[in-house]
Amino acid sequence: MAKRKHASVSATAAPSVESMPPPPLPNGTSRRSSRRVSKAELDPATSNDVVDGKEALRDSPDGDMNEDIIPGKDEDFKAESDSALSDVPEEDAEPKPKRRAPPRKKAAVKSKKEEVSVKKEDVVPKRSARGSAAKAKKEEQPTKSEEVAPKRSAKAAAAAAATTKVKKEEASIKNDDTAPKKVKKEAKGDEEFRGDPEAEGDEEVDPEEMKEALGRPPPVNSDYLPLPWKGRLGYACLCTYLRNSNPAVFSSRTTRIASILEHRHPLKDPTQPEHPIKNRPDKEQPADYQRGQKFVEQLCLANVRDMKKMLRWNDRYGIKFMRLSSEAFPFASHADYGYKLAPFAADALAEVGKIVAELGHRVTTHPGQFTQLGSPRKPVIDNSFRDLEYHDEMLSLLKLPPQQDRDAVMILHMGGVFGDKAATLDRFRENYAKLNDSIKRRLVLENDDVSWGTHELLPVCKELNIPFVLDYHHNNIIFDSDKIREGTKDIIDYYPEIRETWTRKGITQKMHYSEPTPAAVTGKQRRKHNPRVASLPPCSNDMDLMIEAKDKEQAIFELMKTFKLPGYDTFNDIIPNVRSDDNKLLSKPKKKTPKKKGKKAKEDEEDEDEEAEDDTLNRIPDEDVGMGGPDGRVYWPPGMEEWLRPVKRVVKKKEPVENGDEEEKKPAAKKKAKKAKVEDEEE
């Protein structure tokens, strides 16, 4: 089961001089990044500092990730990005084992005994005790330059101390990344809560549990289909087709805190673009908070730019509902590294809002499982407040028309039970009252599939005037068996009460729909979402329905094809492993040239290469890249994710040649090489 990792930097750590945020800008001023960033610096496939947001790859914020829908480096993908809210450990969780930090280059090893203990922890590379002692002795002796160096000024000493703090901070992050991650423990007396309301896994099933699950009453489903469909179908956060375009289009680029700290240092060659190896930030130079913040802002603005492309793409294929990724602004709600969006992203988000208004689309957000207003722990509540403020600011800066602004809601789970449901609900009421009015207008509650069912949350929603989001899949796992049966038939009786929670606030109702995998039997197994859905729920035919499936927009295409929904005739199957709507630079055979060239010949060749590259890159207008071409080839059949990418080249290993055969083949090989040389000379 894919687990979210804890943040690398503790929320309570004292920030260094460079980590302190800058003073707020005057009203009406905006901050923009000065250096233009190449597309390669913003692509996870080419930059080690950029990673895919994990929540965007899930069918729901806390569900299982679908790693097959993205291209790129598999090894880098396994490295989790830090979470802005996961830095607070679970209640009663075991403390992480302390690990010794790796010694600095100039740190002396005092004795052989200490060196052996360090080796056991695999903190430093292996080396002989004799060599270590000699090196330590040499480093302990001050150099001549140090002996005669004059005392530094106070300003220089302060700058050096600040840089040292940043280096220590970076070292602590690396050490924490190498520490083993502990599985979260459930709170005492809370057997139902596992810390992740929708976590999905393939744990071994107890035979008794399997027997009990097989003996449960069969579900009773309604035979009503909401046809003809007049509502809006939506998907969450990421479009699989656009994510595999070249250049990639997605709004969930994120990074690591270590990368932010590293980018506070200038590049080794500031006149050249950043390179993952040749031109990295120079940590020997003084760190600057604004420089690191610009690095984050560039990722944010790239995410916002791609939102516009995703909306245009959705509209072309009849999709008018989308959940915006919470990872569009990495670490915006972090205790130490958080920031406001307005100073640098207000105009960009307003442009996104204009497109949403123009096309008549709906956008929403869904904060993750760490945002819990019913938690008994103050750090979790503080983090939750910041996260809700961040999501509210992002939606507010869209500047949507009144109705679309009301429809831009934030979906939230109640979260854990913490041993006492009544006390948890009381804490939720208390903390909900502290929220500002803007957040209260957007906040809606959803039933989950672990602890909180419809019959427990609907009364709270009616009491506090909060819209209730019915999730059909969750309702089939957690429900009051004394009042309803499993399935979609009995819950229909509660539709009027649920709808009223929306209409009294003037918000368009929405529901969530997904289906379990066919092989699922137990409750834990049934929590796992199927990549696509086979049917529609018995909902009103004019509401908005979020399809929470792993294949994202492809699950909507599947419904369109099955039920001939509006938009079913706008798309066709993609050609396997071929993309005709990309501007990928075509590789051409290199001309054979002599080893030694004159300066003029080199310049002429470079000019020809640049012209050829420009011609290739400009053959498709930017607005048409990734749009599926004239035939709308954007649909891939279930299980055929590999169709999205070119076929991988397989290098065949040469068969071993016996000594006798090798001697026989040598003359033939020489003859062939001589013939090729003659042909080259003739050409």
XYZ file of C-alpha atoms in Angstrom:
683
model
C 0.000 0.000 0.000
C 1.319 3.391 -0.940
C 1.853 5.449 2.182
C 2.289 9.184 2.464
C 5.632 10.025 4.012
C 6.174 12.515 6.789
C 7.564 15.896 5.920
C 11.307 16.176 6.076
C 11.313 19.290 8.259
C 9.477 19.493 11.523
C 6.850 22.193 11.783
C 8.301 23.232 15.126
C 11.875 23.648 13.906
C 13.232 27.156 14.335
C 13.766 28.678 10.879
C 17.138 30.097 9.975
C 17.762 33.696 8.993
C 17.265 32.841 5.327
C 14.155 30.757 5.995
C 12.235 33.644 7.502
C 9.606 34.973 5.090
C 10.071 38.434 3.623
C 8.017 41.418 4.771
C 4.571 41.601 3.133
C 4.352 43.567 -0.091
C 2.222 46.721 -0.248
C -1.332 46.312 -1.491
C -1.644 46.306 -5.233
C 1.899 45.118 -5.885
C 2.798 41.747 -7.293
C 5.988 39.748 -7.231
C 7.176 38.061 -10.386
C 10.137 35.844 -11.086
C 12.875 37.526 -13.099
C 14.612 34.530 -14.677
C 12.765 32.643 -17.400
C 12.648 28.920 -16.802
C 12.947 26.317 -19.526
C 10.353 23.573 -19.885
C 12.995 20.988 -19.031
C 13.393 22.533 -15.563
C 9.660 22.006 -14.909
C 9.394 18.413 -16.127
C 9.800 15.544 -13.611
C 11.306 13.422 -16.399
C 14.267 15.791 -16.797
C 14.564 17.530 -13.425
C 15.336 15.831 -10.126
C 13.885 18.816 -8.239
C 10.373 18.411 -9.685
C 8.137 15.465 -8.798
C 4.557 14.490 -9.520
C 2.105 15.359 -6.788
C 0.966 12.089 -5.256
C -2.587 13.183 -4.479
C -3.194 14.037 -8.139
C -2.386 10.427 -9.074
C -5.047 9.083 -6.736
C -8.699 8.522 -7.569
C -9.481 10.446 -4.358
C -7.123 12.384 -2.056
C -6.508 9.420 0.233
C -6.890 6.587 -2.255
C -4.342 4.401 -3.974
C -1.984 5.903 -6.553
C -2.052 4.892 -10.197
C 1.622 5.032 -11.146
C 1.039 3.622 -14.628
C -0.550 6.774 -16.036
C 2.594 8.910 -15.942
C 5.827 8.686 -17.914
C 9.284 9.368 -16.567
C 11.894 7.852 -14.337
C 10.586 5.019 -12.201
C 13.337 5.339 -9.590
C 12.743 9.037 -9.057
C 9.016 8.506 -8.896
C 9.370 6.265 -5.863
C 10.730 9.162 -3.843
C 7.774 10.770 -2.114
C 7.420 14.524 -2.005
C 7.026 16.137 1.388
C 3.569 16.899 2.693
C 2.666 20.262 4.113
C 0.438 18.679 6.710
C 1.996 15.306 7.458
C 4.677 16.615 9.768
C 2.590 16.012 12.884
C 2.874 12.377 14.056
C -0.169 10.324 14.888
C -1.302 10.081 18.496
C 0.614 7.481 20.510
C 2.886 6.800 17.570
C 6.286 5.349 18.355
C 9.080 7.949 18.168
C 11.430 7.649 15.234
C 14.802 6.129 16.095
C 17.497 8.745 16.314
C 20.142 8.454 13.643
C 23.570 9.951 13.807
C 24.118 12.645 11.216
C 26.945 12.020 8.730
C 30.121 13.821 9.796
C 31.335 16.864 7.926
C 34.341 16.636 5.700
C 36.437 18.519 8.267
C 35.132 16.661 11.290
C 37.789 14.626 13.079
C 37.323 11.002 14.076
C 38.579 10.903 17.639
C 39.210 7.190 18.010
C 39.018 3.842 16.256
C 36.203 2.783 18.568
C 33.953 5.666 17.461
C 34.744 4.973 13.828
C 33.680 1.329 14.164
C 30.347 2.397 15.706
C 29.760 4.767 12.816
C 30.439 1.973 10.360
C 27.818 -0.200 11.981
C 25.178 2.443 11.269
C 26.322 2.751 7.644
C 26.487 6.507 8.005
C 29.903 7.063 6.421
C 31.705 5.152 3.668
C 34.050 2.399 4.734
C 37.698 3.309 5.134
C 40.606 2.048 7.163
C 41.041 3.181 10.749
C 44.615 4.146 10.006
C 43.607 6.376 7.097
C 40.796 7.949 9.106
C 43.042 8.788 12.012
C 45.670 10.283 9.727
C 43.096 12.362 7.897
C 41.537 13.504 11.168
C 44.918 14.530 12.538
C 45.690 16.475 9.382
C 42.339 18.264 9.441
C 42.696 19.167 13.119
C 45.837 21.143 12.351
C 45.049 24.702 11.253
C 46.316 25.782 7.876
C 48.734 28.689 7.483
C 46.032 30.803 5.925
C 43.824 30.225 8.968
C 46.633 31.165 11.347
C 47.375 34.462 9.656
C 43.870 35.350 8.511
C 42.626 38.630 10.002
C 39.429 38.732 11.986
C 36.323 38.975 9.833
C 33.955 41.854 10.094
C 30.739 41.422 12.056
C 28.680 41.531 8.843
C 30.747 38.817 7.176
C 30.606 36.663 10.304
C 26.807 36.968 10.432
C 26.505 35.997 6.763
C 28.743 32.975 7.296
C 26.739 31.928 10.356
C 23.486 32.199 8.414
C 24.875 30.090 5.569
C 26.037 27.490 8.100
C 22.511 27.324 9.521
C 21.073 26.661 6.076
C 23.640 23.919 5.476
C 22.730 22.314 8.815
C 19.068 22.531 7.855
C 19.769 20.846 4.527
C 21.827 18.145 6.242
C 19.012 17.459 8.700
C 16.592 17.020 5.818
C 18.843 14.501 4.099
C 19.302 12.605 7.357
C 15.565 12.527 7.937
C 14.942 11.280 4.386
C 17.179 8.277 5.098
C 15.480 7.425 8.379
C 13.089 4.477 8.304
C 9.465 5.511 8.086
C 7.182 4.147 10.807
C 3.701 2.957 9.991
C 1.175 5.133 11.769
C -0.494 3.590 14.782
C -4.151 3.986 15.497
C -5.254 5.999 18.492
C -5.991 4.145 21.701
C -9.526 2.871 21.919
C -10.080 3.608 18.234
C -10.093 0.309 16.434
C -11.871 1.645 13.353
C -9.640 4.577 12.488
C -6.396 3.834 10.658
C -5.306 7.437 10.101
C -6.252 7.391 6.407
C -10.008 7.533 5.682
C -9.681 6.058 2.223
C -6.352 4.278 2.261
C -6.308 1.315 -0.071
C -4.137 -1.749 0.197
C -3.811 -5.427 -0.535
C -3.331 -6.725 2.982
C -3.704 -10.412 3.702
C -7.289 -11.268 4.570
C -8.184 -13.244 7.658
C -10.175 -16.388 6.750
C -12.858 -15.547 9.313
C -13.184 -12.031 7.909
C -13.494 -13.436 4.405
C -16.148 -15.898 5.529
C -18.133 -13.162 7.255
C -17.888 -10.888 4.196
C -19.125 -13.636 1.886
C -22.098 -14.216 4.181
C -23.293 -10.598 4.279
C -26.714 -9.824 2.740
C -26.518 -9.076 -0.995
C -26.768 -5.409 -2.010
C -30.100 -4.049 -3.185
C -29.581 -1.638 -6.066
C -31.964 0.685 -7.841
C -32.693 0.075 -11.521
C -33.068 3.803 -12.224
C -30.616 5.424 -14.631
C -30.388 9.229 -14.807
C -30.975 9.388 -18.569
C -31.031 11.529 -20.592
C -28.055 12.978 -18.757
C -28.099 16.784 -18.381
C -25.564 17.285 -15.594
C -21.790 17.594 -15.554
C -19.368 14.683 -15.146
C -15.979 15.411 -13.613
C -12.639 13.833 -12.747
C -9.936 14.624 -10.213
C -6.807 16.705 -10.692
C -4.957 15.072 -13.575
C -5.659 14.254 -17.243
C -3.799 11.103 -18.257
C -3.625 12.035 -21.934
C -2.207 15.513 -21.308
C 0.207 14.233 -18.652
C 1.775 12.050 -21.347
C 1.956 14.837 -23.923
C 5.238 16.418 -24.945
C 5.618 18.856 -23.308
C 3.674 17.388 -20.390
C 0.558 19.283 -19.280
C -0.466 18.880 -15.627
C -1.076 21.105 -12.610
C 0.427 19.037 -9.799
C 4.160 19.681 -10.075
C 5.619 19.734 -6.612
C 9.063 19.515 -5.057
C 10.930 18.669 -1.870
C 11.856 21.003 0.945
C 15.499 20.084 0.378
C 15.210 21.380 -3.192
C 13.705 24.655 -1.981
C 16.595 25.171 0.441
C 19.117 24.244 -2.218
C 17.672 26.780 -4.661
C 18.224 29.572 -2.167
C 21.816 29.461 -3.398
C 22.715 30.961 -6.807
C 23.613 28.761 -9.762
C 27.264 28.055 -10.364
C 26.882 29.906 -13.661
C 23.955 32.344 -13.326
C 24.212 33.293 -17.017
C 23.249 29.772 -18.101
C 20.035 27.811 -17.492
C 19.996 25.274 -14.707
C 21.231 21.793 -15.550
C 20.663 18.709 -13.347
C 24.419 17.998 -13.342
C 26.462 20.701 -15.031
C 24.879 23.808 -13.511
C 23.452 23.254 -10.055
C 23.014 25.730 -7.171
C 26.334 26.561 -5.556
C 26.005 25.908 -1.822
C 29.261 27.703 -1.167
C 27.519 30.973 -2.042
C 25.272 32.793 0.483
C 21.656 31.645 0.623
C 18.742 33.976 -0.016
C 15.101 33.345 0.927
C 13.693 35.149 -2.130
C 15.756 33.046 -4.523
C 14.340 29.817 -3.091
C 10.838 31.258 -3.092
C 11.154 32.136 -6.778
C 11.942 28.500 -7.501
C 8.662 27.473 -5.848
C 6.734 30.263 -7.570
C 7.951 29.101 -10.977
C 6.494 25.654 -10.307
C 3.241 27.232 -9.143
C 2.874 29.432 -12.207
C 3.621 26.478 -14.499
C 0.825 24.549 -12.757
C -1.588 27.455 -13.170
C -0.721 27.854 -16.866
C -1.492 24.195 -17.450
C -4.869 24.550 -15.708
C -5.971 26.696 -18.645
C -4.906 24.036 -21.138
C -6.685 21.317 -19.154
C -9.926 23.319 -19.084
C -9.806 23.899 -22.859
C -9.091 20.200 -23.406
C -11.961 19.146 -21.147
C -14.382 21.449 -22.934
C -13.491 20.050 -26.349
C -14.456 16.557 -25.178
C -17.605 17.435 -23.253
C -16.145 17.413 -19.713
C -17.248 20.465 -17.734
C -16.331 19.561 -14.163
C -12.850 19.182 -12.649
C -11.284 18.999 -9.212
C -8.270 21.293 -8.958
C -5.141 19.740 -7.519
C -4.296 20.711 -3.947
C -0.630 20.414 -4.964
C -0.777 23.258 -7.482
C 1.013 25.432 -4.907
C 3.595 23.231 -3.119
C 3.893 23.811 0.637
C 1.622 26.878 0.549
C 0.078 25.836 3.886
C 3.308 24.640 5.529
C 4.036 26.005 9.006
C 7.576 27.148 8.130
C 7.680 27.269 4.334
C 4.137 28.442 3.596
C 3.285 31.566 1.602
C 0.366 33.572 0.235
C -0.699 33.191 -3.391
C -1.922 36.700 -4.161
C 1.484 38.465 -4.398
C 2.613 36.421 -7.416
C -0.332 34.330 -8.703
C -3.373 36.629 -8.540
C -3.313 37.560 -12.230
C -2.586 34.004 -13.393
C -5.445 32.543 -11.338
C -7.790 35.296 -12.544
C -7.047 34.189 -16.129
C -7.997 30.632 -15.178
C -11.213 31.961 -13.654
C -12.089 33.764 -16.882
C -11.863 30.499 -18.818
C -13.976 28.681 -16.216
C -16.623 31.406 -16.471
C -16.475 31.548 -20.268
C -16.932 27.780 -20.687
C -19.487 27.366 -17.897
C -17.381 24.801 -16.050
C -17.277 23.901 -12.372
C -14.110 23.578 -10.275
C -13.760 22.278 -6.711
C -10.992 21.179 -4.330
C -10.599 18.330 -1.839
C -8.095 18.863 1.028
C -6.414 15.626 2.075
C -6.782 13.276 5.020
C -4.510 15.305 7.319
C -7.025 18.162 7.389
C -9.222 17.186 10.349
C -11.258 19.634 12.400
C -12.272 16.959 14.909
C -8.776 16.042 16.053
C -7.988 16.326 19.799
C -4.487 17.624 19.032
C -3.802 21.332 18.561
C -0.986 20.936 15.972
C -3.387 19.048 13.682
C -6.044 21.750 14.109
C -3.529 24.525 13.389
C -2.369 22.726 10.246
C -5.974 22.190 9.182
C -6.800 25.884 9.545
C -3.832 26.843 7.379
C -4.719 24.259 4.743
C -8.327 25.418 4.496
C -7.172 29.035 4.244
C -4.856 28.081 1.382
C -7.595 26.287 -0.572
C -10.012 29.151 0.014
C -7.480 31.690 -1.254
C -6.847 29.664 -4.413
C -10.563 29.445 -5.219
C -11.233 33.079 -4.300
C -8.471 34.370 -6.594
C -10.256 32.789 -9.562
C -12.727 35.710 -9.353
C -15.602 33.559 -10.616
C -19.145 34.807 -11.232
C -21.435 34.505 -8.158
C -23.011 31.109 -8.925
C -19.793 29.452 -10.063
C -18.033 30.919 -7.033
C -20.630 29.359 -4.718
C -20.242 26.049 -6.549
C -16.448 26.101 -6.000
C -16.608 24.097 -2.770
C -13.981 22.400 -0.602
C -14.795 18.770 0.259
C -13.709 17.564 3.684
C -13.837 14.303 5.640
C -14.560 14.193 9.349
C -11.433 12.048 9.753
C -10.679 9.995 12.837
C -12.915 8.871 15.677
C -10.238 9.155 18.399
C -12.046 6.761 20.719
C -15.210 8.840 21.145
C -17.432 9.907 18.260
C -19.527 12.278 20.341
C -16.438 14.120 21.608
C -15.026 14.274 18.078
C -18.237 15.868 16.784
C -18.134 18.405 19.612
C -14.572 19.359 18.706
C -15.607 19.680 15.079
C -18.447 22.045 16.026
C -16.098 24.116 18.165
C -13.404 24.420 15.475
C -15.902 24.971 12.668
C -17.196 28.025 14.538
C -13.679 29.518 14.445
C -13.424 29.401 10.635
C -13.835 32.614 8.688
C -17.026 33.161 6.684
C -15.373 32.563 3.313
C -14.252 29.064 4.328
C -17.645 28.291 5.873
C -19.348 29.201 2.585
C -17.176 26.682 0.724
C -16.860 23.807 3.184
C -18.875 20.628 2.539
C -18.713 17.249 4.342
C -18.422 13.805 2.732
C -19.077 10.377 4.230
C -16.065 8.058 4.268
C -15.556 4.298 4.095
C -13.852 3.779 7.463
C -15.586 5.602 10.306
C -18.272 8.133 9.407
C -21.416 7.163 7.543
C -24.310 9.129 6.099
C -26.518 8.706 9.174
C -23.877 10.243 11.437
C -22.853 13.206 9.266
C -26.179 14.260 7.751
C -27.603 15.482 11.110
C -24.428 17.503 11.752
C -24.656 19.049 8.278
C -28.276 20.032 8.856
C -27.392 21.494 12.265
C -24.418 23.594 11.068
C -25.788 24.451 7.615
C -23.083 22.475 5.773
C -23.856 20.777 2.422
C -23.492 16.989 2.512
C -21.711 15.110 -0.303
C -23.026 11.586 -0.723
C -20.365 9.124 -1.862
C -22.140 5.986 -3.102
C -19.071 3.780 -2.878
C -18.383 4.761 0.733
C -22.050 4.391 1.626
C -21.960 0.738 0.547
C -19.184 0.042 3.064
C -20.117 2.208 6.075
C -23.868 2.479 6.665
C -26.439 1.978 9.410
C -27.724 -1.531 8.738
C -30.687 -0.894 11.061
C -32.007 1.789 8.704
C -30.872 0.888 5.185
C -29.503 -2.032 3.232
C -26.302 -2.096 1.231
C -26.803 -0.853 -2.313
C -28.223 2.208 -4.043
C -31.947 1.613 -3.523
C -32.577 2.458 0.159
C -30.406 5.590 0.240
C -32.801 7.206 -2.255
C -35.217 7.825 0.633
C -32.697 10.314 2.066
C -32.276 12.302 -1.147
C -34.668 15.128 -0.144
C -32.793 15.770 3.130
C -29.427 15.672 1.368
C -30.561 17.978 -1.423
C -31.913 20.508 1.068
C -28.439 20.975 2.568
C -27.376 22.321 -0.852
C -30.391 24.313 -1.978
C -30.658 26.404 1.205
C -27.164 27.767 0.482
C -27.788 28.192 -3.248
C -25.061 25.697 -4.247
C -25.415 23.217 -7.112
C -25.525 19.715 -5.644
C -22.763 17.236 -6.357
C -22.203 13.573 -5.544
C -19.267 11.162 -5.802
C -19.378 7.843 -7.588
C -16.900 4.979 -7.886
C -16.992 1.203 -7.895
C -14.889 -1.462 -6.138
C -12.657 -3.840 -8.019
C -14.440 -7.009 -9.218
C -12.374 -9.315 -6.990
C -13.046 -7.334 -3.794
C -14.951 -9.173 -1.045
C -14.094 -7.782 2.398
C -14.637 -4.205 3.493
C -10.934 -3.399 3.206
C -10.770 -4.864 -0.282
C -13.902 -3.058 -1.429
C -12.397 0.298 -0.475
C -10.080 0.015 -3.474
C -11.521 1.855 -6.478
C -11.855 0.269 -9.892
C -9.942 2.043 -12.686
C -13.262 2.730 -14.465
C -16.961 2.524 -13.656
C -19.553 0.471 -15.490
C -22.744 2.348 -14.640
C -24.292 5.563 -13.336
C -25.828 5.907 -9.854
C -29.558 6.607 -9.393
C -29.022 10.337 -8.920
C -30.832 13.297 -10.421
C -29.962 13.717 -14.095
C -29.141 17.430 -13.733
C -26.620 17.362 -10.878
C -22.826 17.292 -10.958
C -21.206 13.894 -10.524
C -17.535 13.418 -9.654
C -16.204 10.098 -10.985
C -13.418 9.002 -8.611
C -11.614 6.430 -10.744
C -7.948 5.741 -11.327
C -8.130 6.293 -15.086
C -9.390 9.855 -14.568
C -10.901 11.319 -17.765
C -10.869 7.906 -19.451
C -13.488 6.682 -16.951
C -15.773 9.485 -18.136
C -15.142 8.564 -21.768
C -16.126 4.995 -20.886
C -19.475 6.195 -19.500
C -20.003 8.395 -22.542
C -19.451 5.437 -24.858
C -21.634 3.086 -22.837
C -24.662 5.366 -22.432
C -24.171 7.696 -25.444
C -23.850 10.689 -23.138
C -23.213 14.180 -24.555
C -19.668 14.250 -25.915
C -19.469 10.540 -26.843
C -18.904 11.423 -30.522
C -16.032 13.870 -29.899
C -13.208 11.365 -29.339
C -11.663 8.283 -30.927
C -9.126 5.611 -29.988
C -5.524 6.708 -29.925
C -3.033 5.041 -32.242
C -0.912 2.808 -29.998
C 2.408 4.413 -29.040
C 2.017 7.211 -31.611
C 1.251 10.877 -30.895
C 0.504 13.170 -33.853
C -0.247 16.245 -31.721
C 3.170 16.686 -30.078
C 6.063 18.953 -30.961
C 8.724 16.510 -29.991
C 12.027 17.166 -31.711
C 12.457 14.522 -34.399
C 15.800 12.771 -34.335
C 17.621 12.968 -37.649
C 20.630 10.898 -38.724
C 23.828 12.748 -38.029
C 26.024 13.664 -40.951
C 29.398 12.018 -41.017
C 32.015 14.710 -40.624
C 35.759 14.631 -40.116
C 36.990 14.801 -36.563
C 38.785 18.121 -37.009
C 36.743 21.116 -38.113
C 37.405 24.740 -38.675
C 35.665 27.356 -36.562
C 33.473 28.471 -39.460
C 32.338 24.920 -40.227
C 31.282 24.432 -36.607
C 29.285 27.679 -36.599
C 27.521 26.780 -39.872
C 26.601 23.357 -38.502
C 25.201 24.872 -35.273
C 23.077 27.320 -37.292
C 21.693 24.463 -39.398
C 20.832 22.463 -36.256
C 19.049 25.456 -34.687
C 17.021 26.064 -37.842
C 16.057 22.388 -38.051
C 15.034 22.396 -34.373
C 12.943 25.552 -34.795
C 11.168 24.106 -37.830
C 10.349 20.916 -35.940
C 9.130 22.702 -32.815
C 6.887 25.090 -34.740
C 5.073 22.603 -36.930
C 2.063 22.468 -34.486
C 0.724 25.646 -32.810
C 1.022 25.646 -29.032
C -2.753 25.784 -28.584
C -3.119 22.543 -30.596
C -0.408 20.562 -28.807
C -1.911 17.678 -26.851
C -5.443 18.326 -28.130
C -5.809 14.970 -29.910
C -5.462 16.187 -33.488
C -8.326 16.612 -35.971
C -9.672 13.110 -35.221
C -9.750 13.540 -31.436
C -7.609 10.477 -30.761
C -7.517 10.700 -26.952
C -9.216 7.493 -25.739
C -7.222 4.465 -24.649
C -8.902 1.108 -23.850
C -8.910 -0.210 -20.261
C -5.553 -1.550 -19.172
C -3.686 -0.097 -22.150
C -1.798 2.726 -20.439
C 1.304 1.851 -22.453
C -0.465 3.148 -25.572
C 0.094 6.649 -24.215
C 3.859 6.444 -24.651
C 6.295 5.451 -27.406
C 7.481 1.880 -27.434
C 10.551 1.430 -25.284
C 13.656 0.435 -27.171
C 14.868 -3.005 -26.189
C 18.594 -3.536 -26.569
C 19.269 -7.113 -27.541
C 22.257 -8.714 -25.914
C 24.823 -10.159 -28.274
C 25.038 -13.901 -28.170
C 28.378 -15.248 -26.942
C 30.656 -16.255 -29.809
C 32.841 -19.322 -29.569
C 36.554 -18.920 -30.219
C 36.450 -20.828 -33.506
C 33.465 -18.925 -34.877
C 34.974 -15.611 -33.773
C 38.107 -16.259 -35.812
C 35.975 -17.147 -38.857
C 33.879 -13.945 -38.577
C 36.815 -11.558 -38.212
C 37.749 -11.477 -41.922
C 34.112 -10.950 -42.910
C 33.778 -8.060 -40.481
C 36.946 -6.419 -41.803
C 35.725 -6.810 -45.378
C 32.376 -5.204 -44.498
C 34.047 -2.259 -42.748
C 36.358 -1.711 -45.740
C 33.377 -1.710 -48.115
C 31.501 0.857 -45.965
C 34.583 3.107 -45.933
C 34.812 3.041 -49.729
C 31.117 3.938 -50.044
C 31.563 6.876 -47.671
C 34.501 8.193 -49.698
C 32.508 7.937 -52.926
C 29.631 9.893 -51.380
